[in-house]
Short mmCIF file of C-alpha atoms and ligand atoms in Angstrom, two decimals:
data_model
loop_
_atom_site.label_atom_id
_atom_site.label_comp_id
_atom_site.label_asym_id
_atom_site.label_seq_id
_atom_site.Cartn_x
_atom_site.Cartn_y
_atom_site.Cartn_z
CA UNK X 1 71.88 115.55 81.28
CA UNK X 2 72.99 112.71 78.27
CA UNK X 3 73.80 109.98 78.96
CA UNK X 4 76.17 106.96 77.41
CA UNK X 5 75.31 103.69 79.27
CA UNK X 6 77.64 102.26 76.80
CA UNK X 7 75.12 99.57 75.69
CA UNK X 8 77.35 98.36 72.76
CA UNK X 9 79.68 97.07 75.18
CA UNK X 10 77.33 95.95 77.84
CA UNK X 11 75.22 93.61 75.28
CA UNK X 12 78.74 92.36 74.09
CA UNK X 13 80.13 91.45 77.92
CA UNK X 14 76.29 89.36 78.52
CA UNK X 15 76.07 88.10 75.27
CA UNK X 16 79.71 86.65 76.54
CA UNK X 17 79.02 86.05 79.41
CA UNK X 18 75.62 84.48 79.44
CA UNK X 19 74.34 85.82 82.93
CA UNK X 20 70.65 83.69 83.18
CA UNK X 21 69.91 86.14 86.12
CA UNK X 22 71.89 89.30 86.86
CA UNK X 23 71.81 91.97 90.11
CA UNK X 24 72.40 95.23 88.73
CA UNK X 25 73.85 98.03 90.74
CA UNK X 26 73.07 101.97 89.64
CA UNK X 27 75.05 104.34 90.84
CA UNK X 28 72.92 107.30 92.62
CA UNK X 29 72.67 109.54 90.09
CA UNK X 30 71.79 107.54 87.63
CA UNK X 31 69.29 104.99 89.65
CA UNK X 32 65.98 106.53 87.16
CA UNK X 33 67.48 104.39 83.64
CA UNK X 34 66.57 101.49 85.68
CA UNK X 35 63.77 100.92 82.71
CA UNK X 36 66.16 101.69 80.15
CA UNK X 37 68.30 98.88 80.91
CA UNK X 38 65.73 96.88 82.16
CA UNK X 39 64.80 96.47 78.50
CA UNK X 40 68.15 95.84 77.40
CA UNK X 41 68.80 92.11 79.83
CA UNK X 42 65.01 91.76 78.49
CA UNK X 43 65.23 91.76 75.52
CA UNK X 44 68.70 89.77 76.38
CA UNK X 45 66.70 87.05 78.16
CA UNK X 46 68.19 87.75 81.30
CA UNK X 47 65.86 87.87 84.25
CA UNK X 48 67.57 91.08 85.96
CA UNK X 49 66.98 92.49 89.45
CA UNK X 50 67.68 96.05 90.56
CA UNK X 51 69.13 97.08 93.62
CA UNK X 52 67.74 99.53 95.87
CA UNK X 53 70.87 100.14 98.19
CA UNK X 54 72.80 103.12 98.17
CA UNK X 55 75.57 102.97 95.40
CA UNK X 56 77.31 106.02 95.99
CA UNK X 57 81.02 104.44 94.48
CA UNK X 58 82.65 101.57 93.28
CA UNK X 59 83.87 100.41 96.25
CA UNK X 60 79.56 99.57 96.30
CA UNK X 61 80.04 96.00 95.30
CA UNK X 62 76.56 93.78 96.21
CA UNK X 63 78.07 90.17 96.30
CA UNK X 64 75.97 89.74 99.69
CA UNK X 65 72.91 90.99 98.05
CA UNK X 66 74.09 89.03 95.02
CA UNK X 67 74.64 85.65 97.09
CA UNK X 68 71.77 85.73 98.60
CA UNK X 69 69.66 85.88 95.69
CA UNK X 70 71.37 83.39 93.52
CA UNK X 71 72.65 85.82 90.09
CA UNK X 72 75.75 84.54 88.00
CA UNK X 73 76.93 88.11 87.87
CA UNK X 74 76.76 91.93 89.37
CA UNK X 75 76.32 94.88 86.30
CA UNK X 76 77.82 97.90 88.58
CA UNK X 77 76.87 101.08 86.39
CA UNK X 78 78.63 104.32 86.94
CA UNK X 79 81.89 103.59 88.86
CA UNK X 80 85.44 102.70 87.65
CA UNK X 81 86.65 99.38 89.04
CA UNK X 82 87.32 99.62 92.90
CA UNK X 83 88.50 96.66 93.74
CA UNK X 84 88.96 93.00 92.17
CA UNK X 85 86.43 90.19 94.14
CA UNK X 86 85.72 86.75 93.30
CA UNK X 87 82.11 87.22 92.35
CA UNK X 88 81.49 87.92 89.23
CA UNK X 89 81.22 91.35 87.73
CA UNK X 90 81.08 93.93 85.47
CA UNK X 91 81.75 98.06 85.37
CA UNK X 92 80.20 100.28 82.23
CA UNK X 93 81.01 102.96 83.67
CA UNK X 94 78.52 105.31 82.04
CA UNK X 95 79.82 108.72 79.98
CA UNK X 96 78.57 111.96 80.77
CA UNK X 97 77.67 114.02 77.38
CA UNK X 98 77.47 117.63 77.28
CA UNK X 99 79.65 120.49 75.43
CA UNK X 100 82.14 121.75 77.53
CA UNK X 101 83.17 124.21 75.73
CA UNK X 102 81.32 127.02 77.70
CA UNK X 103 82.58 125.74 81.06
CA UNK X 104 86.08 125.44 79.43
CA UNK X 105 86.07 128.95 78.66
CA UNK X 106 85.24 130.23 82.32
CA UNK X 107 88.30 128.70 83.20
CA UNK X 108 90.12 130.95 81.57
CA UNK X 109 90.21 133.22 83.91
CA UNK X 110 90.81 130.95 87.22
CA UNK X 111 94.00 129.42 85.65
CA UNK X 112 95.68 132.08 84.43
CA UNK X 113 98.04 133.01 86.88
CA UNK X 114 99.04 128.84 85.99
CA UNK X 115 101.63 127.65 84.01
CA UNK X 116 101.61 123.96 85.04
CA UNK X 117 98.18 122.14 86.20
CA UNK X 118 97.12 119.18 88.07
CA UNK X 119 94.26 117.68 85.86
CA UNK X 120 92.03 114.94 86.99
CA UNK X 121 88.10 114.14 86.50
CA UNK X 122 85.28 111.84 87.53
CA UNK X 123 84.88 108.65 86.05
CA UNK X 124 82.58 110.03 83.53
CA UNK X 125 84.41 112.89 81.45
CA UNK X 126 87.11 110.37 80.90
CA UNK X 127 85.95 110.37 77.50
CA UNK X 128 85.86 114.07 76.78
CA UNK X 129 90.38 114.13 78.04
CA UNK X 130 92.04 114.72 75.17
CA UNK X 131 89.58 117.74 73.70
CA UNK X 132 90.26 118.86 78.04
CA UNK X 133 94.02 118.93 77.28
CA UNK X 134 94.18 119.88 74.17
CA UNK X 135 91.95 123.17 76.04
CA UNK X 136 94.94 124.35 78.05
CA UNK X 137 97.50 123.45 75.56
CA UNK X 138 96.52 125.52 73.36
CA UNK X 139 96.16 128.85 75.99
CA UNK X 140 100.20 127.75 77.16
CA UNK X 141 99.23 125.45 79.42
CA UNK X 142 101.90 122.30 80.42
CA UNK X 143 99.17 119.73 81.60
CA UNK X 144 100.18 116.53 83.85
CA UNK X 145 97.23 114.13 84.42
CA UNK X 146 97.05 112.99 88.57
CA UNK X 147 98.62 109.35 88.94
CA UNK X 148 97.06 106.26 88.61
CA UNK X 149 97.41 105.48 92.67
CA UNK X 150 95.69 103.77 95.26
CA UNK X 151 92.39 101.75 94.08
CA UNK X 152 91.85 104.44 90.83
CA UNK X 153 91.17 103.17 87.78
CA UNK X 154 93.36 105.04 85.02
CA UNK X 155 96.15 108.34 85.01
CA UNK X 156 93.58 111.14 86.12
CA UNK X 157 90.73 109.34 87.38
CA UNK X 158 89.86 110.74 90.71
CA UNK X 159 87.70 109.28 94.21
CA UNK X 160 86.71 110.43 96.37
CA UNK X 161 88.52 109.19 99.20
CA UNK X 162 92.34 108.25 97.02
CA UNK X 163 94.25 111.36 96.56
CA UNK X 164 97.61 109.68 96.17
CA UNK X 165 97.73 110.05 93.02
CA UNK X 166 97.53 113.94 93.40
CA UNK X 167 99.34 113.72 95.77
CA UNK X 168 102.34 112.57 93.02
CA UNK X 169 102.17 115.47 91.06
CA UNK X 170 102.47 118.23 93.74
CA UNK X 171 105.22 119.36 93.78
CA UNK X 172 105.37 119.28 89.58
CA UNK X 173 101.77 121.60 89.52
CA UNK X 174 101.04 125.15 90.08
CA UNK X 175 97.61 124.34 90.57
CA UNK X 176 95.31 120.98 90.21
CA UNK X 177 91.90 121.54 87.68
CA UNK X 178 89.07 119.01 88.96
CA UNK X 179 87.05 117.96 86.04
CA UNK X 180 83.42 116.65 88.31
CA UNK X 181 81.41 117.87 91.19
CA UNK X 182 81.98 119.46 94.04
CA UNK X 183 82.42 116.24 96.27
CA UNK X 184 86.08 115.33 94.65
CA UNK X 185 86.84 118.34 94.17
CA UNK X 186 86.69 118.94 98.05
CA UNK X 187 88.04 115.83 98.39
CA UNK X 188 91.25 117.19 96.97
CA UNK X 189 91.88 120.41 98.12
CA UNK X 190 91.65 118.43 101.76
CA UNK X 191 94.45 116.40 100.77
CA UNK X 192 96.64 118.63 98.47
CA UNK X 193 98.54 122.34 99.40
CA UNK X 194 97.83 123.52 96.21
CA UNK X 195 94.95 125.47 94.79
CA UNK X 196 92.18 123.53 93.66
CA UNK X 197 90.02 124.49 90.83
CA UNK X 198 86.57 123.35 90.46
CA UNK X 199 84.85 123.05 87.06
CA UNK X 200 81.46 121.73 88.04
CA UNK X 201 80.47 120.40 84.66
CA UNK X 202 76.77 120.27 86.18
CA UNK X 203 76.32 123.54 87.59
CA UNK X 204 78.39 125.56 85.00
CA UNK X 205 80.73 126.81 87.13
CA UNK X 206 84.08 127.24 88.00
CA UNK X 207 85.13 128.21 91.99
CA UNK X 208 88.70 127.87 93.52
CA UNK X 209 88.14 125.65 97.07
CA UNK X 210 90.19 127.79 99.08
CA UNK X 211 87.29 128.77 101.42
CA UNK X 212 86.12 125.51 101.82
CA UNK X 213 89.10 124.26 103.36
CA UNK X 214 89.37 126.47 105.46
CA UNK X 215 86.29 126.15 107.39
CA UNK X 216 86.14 122.40 106.92
CA UNK X 217 89.57 121.94 109.04
CA UNK X 218 88.14 123.94 111.37
CA UNK X 219 85.48 121.61 111.63
CA UNK X 220 87.86 118.69 111.67
CA UNK X 221 89.88 120.04 114.53
CA UNK X 222 86.91 120.61 116.74
CA UNK X 223 85.84 116.82 116.30
CA UNK X 224 88.89 115.50 117.20
CA UNK X 225 88.71 118.26 120.51
CA UNK X 226 85.74 115.92 121.38
CA UNK X 227 87.24 112.68 120.79
CA UNK X 228 89.54 113.63 123.28
CA UNK X 229 87.42 114.24 125.98
CA UNK X 230 84.48 111.25 125.30
CA UNK X 231 84.47 108.60 127.52
CA UNK X 232 82.16 106.48 125.56
CA UNK X 233 83.03 105.47 122.15
CA UNK X 234 81.64 103.58 119.00
CA UNK X 235 83.83 102.42 116.21
CA UNK X 236 81.63 101.69 113.49
CA UNK X 237 82.52 99.68 109.72
CA UNK X 238 80.77 99.18 107.14
CA UNK X 239 79.89 95.48 105.26
CA UNK X 240 80.51 96.59 101.58
CA UNK X 241 84.03 95.38 100.54
CA UNK X 242 85.42 98.15 100.13
CA UNK X 243 85.46 99.97 102.76
CA UNK X 244 88.04 98.89 105.24
CA UNK X 245 89.74 101.70 106.24
CA UNK X 246 92.01 100.41 108.81
CA UNK X 247 91.98 97.55 111.18
CA UNK X 248 88.92 97.55 114.35
CA UNK X 249 91.21 95.59 116.84
CA UNK X 250 94.08 98.04 116.39
CA UNK X 251 91.87 101.45 117.66
CA UNK X 252 90.08 99.93 119.94
CA UNK X 253 93.08 98.53 121.70
CA UNK X 254 94.39 102.41 121.51
CA UNK X 255 91.04 103.52 122.31
CA UNK X 256 91.12 101.16 125.79
CA UNK X 257 94.57 101.81 126.47
CA UNK X 258 93.86 105.78 126.47
CA UNK X 259 91.17 104.91 128.91
CA UNK X 260 88.05 105.24 126.53
CA UNK X 261 85.17 102.86 127.32
CA UNK X 262 85.50 101.12 123.34
CA UNK X 263 82.47 99.40 121.24
CA UNK X 264 82.28 98.51 117.98
CA UNK X 265 79.82 98.41 115.72
CA UNK X 266 78.74 97.22 112.42
CA UNK X 267 76.83 98.63 110.00
CA UNK X 268 75.81 97.93 106.28
CA UNK X 269 75.68 102.13 105.86
CA UNK X 270 76.44 104.74 108.24
CA UNK X 271 73.15 107.38 108.66
CA UNK X 272 72.49 109.78 111.58
CA UNK X 273 69.40 107.90 112.26
CA UNK X 274 71.67 104.68 112.72
CA UNK X 275 73.26 105.75 115.80
CA UNK X 276 70.88 108.27 117.12
CA UNK X 277 69.67 105.90 119.97
CA UNK X 278 73.29 104.70 120.54
CA UNK X 279 72.86 106.87 123.13
CA UNK X 280 75.31 106.97 125.35
CA UNK X 281 78.89 106.73 122.91
CA UNK X 282 79.81 109.82 123.06
CA UNK X 283 82.12 110.04 119.94
CA UNK X 284 82.30 108.00 116.74
CA UNK X 285 85.10 106.52 114.78
CA UNK X 286 84.49 105.59 111.43
CA UNK X 287 86.06 102.63 109.07
CA UNK X 288 84.14 103.33 106.20
CA UNK X 289 84.04 105.66 103.54
CA UNK X 290 86.26 108.54 105.39
CA UNK X 291 84.21 111.39 103.79
CA UNK X 292 80.71 110.40 105.93
CA UNK X 293 82.71 112.73 108.25
CA UNK X 294 83.78 114.94 106.89
CA UNK X 295 80.61 115.92 104.74
CA UNK X 296 77.89 114.85 106.52
CA UNK X 297 79.53 116.94 109.64
CA UNK X 298 76.13 118.56 109.79
CA UNK X 299 73.98 115.75 109.64
CA UNK X 300 75.00 114.26 113.03
CA UNK X 301 75.00 115.97 116.43
CA UNK X 302 77.88 113.57 118.03
CA UNK X 303 81.16 113.38 116.45
CA UNK X 304 82.42 111.43 114.02
CA UNK X 305 85.90 110.77 112.70
CA UNK X 306 88.04 109.35 110.14
CA UNK X 307 90.79 106.91 111.37
CA UNK X 308 93.71 109.61 110.93
CA UNK X 309 91.44 112.13 112.92
CA UNK X 310 91.46 109.56 115.80
CA UNK X 311 95.07 108.85 115.82
CA UNK X 312 95.16 112.71 116.18
CA UNK X 313 93.31 112.53 119.26
CA UNK X 314 94.95 109.74 121.01
CA UNK X 315 98.34 111.42 120.38
CA UNK X 316 99.41 108.97 117.50
CA UNK X 317 100.44 112.02 115.05
CA UNK X 318 100.51 115.38 114.91
CA UNK X 319 97.67 117.43 113.40
CA UNK X 320 100.47 118.93 111.26
CA UNK X 321 101.09 115.13 109.39
CA UNK X 322 97.90 115.34 108.76
CA UNK X 323 97.97 118.91 106.75
CA UNK X 324 101.38 117.11 105.14
CA UNK X 325 99.78 113.65 104.82
CA UNK X 326 96.47 115.13 103.45
CA UNK X 327 93.18 114.80 105.68
CA UNK X 328 91.58 111.98 103.84
S1 SF4 M 401 84.71 104.96 100.41
FE1 SF4 M 401 83.82 106.54 99.92
S2 SF4 M 401 84.82 107.81 98.41
FE2 SF4 M 401 86.36 106.38 98.35
S3 SF4 M 401 84.40 105.39 96.52
FE3 SF4 M 401 83.36 104.32 98.46
S4 SF4 M 401 82.07 106.36 98.38
FE4 SF4 M 401 83.38 106.68 96.79
#
């Protein structure tokens, strides 16, 4: 994988902001590039500390770590800006330099029946947008970019928990084409009803996500049923700044009104080992990244639900509403 760390932008910004000490956050897939980044910082005389905490999305902005370490700036690599923070932060999105021609050609047969396609991409592929659009337009397709809505940074940009921009164009397109990996396309197929085609640039593969949608929806229904039967329920919040999906107070009250013992649990990040010792809890609702409940279903022995799913179990929303608005 050849990556462009936008060194010119990085150096320009660092010279402008003149930090003495920075905290560097690297997205999970690029942590191996830490020495390369360190060299740039050192060449400018900047003290640099790398965060070893997980960094799955632009929602993770390590403000607490930065304050504890007394740094002047956070440099966050690999994601677009997701939220505003009071703490100074610089986002370097990182470009994936790939030859997309083989996978674009492979996609032709998958899109042949669709006249208008909704196009979305993960941020590493933003620089290839014009090339991708032209490829499909030359095939006679109309290409519409998903809207900039919610926390996404650009038109066409896709983030794993934000699909309003795709839903906004759903009536205008015959199918969605997602450039990236399974993570974003799986979220998309749960959010929209039109076909979702994944252009998996990392595995040089093209797939229709339909089968996966059906499988995941069945798993979600099982989790909802288990919350209905649960007596003791844990509501999990994370301290990550961008991961606040719903009001803990309100959901606790609703659970108690439904006759359940509900407790609030805080974590830096939800993982199976952290909930393992809460033996007496029958089901968990997480108000953190909604993808944990869905993508990591098989890793947890107890059901983990998103807020929307919990509202279905409590009878406040119908499953059909959720399917209509998207389960994420
Ligand atoms: S909340 Fe989850 S899906 Fe959304 S940006 Fe963060 S890690 Fe990605």
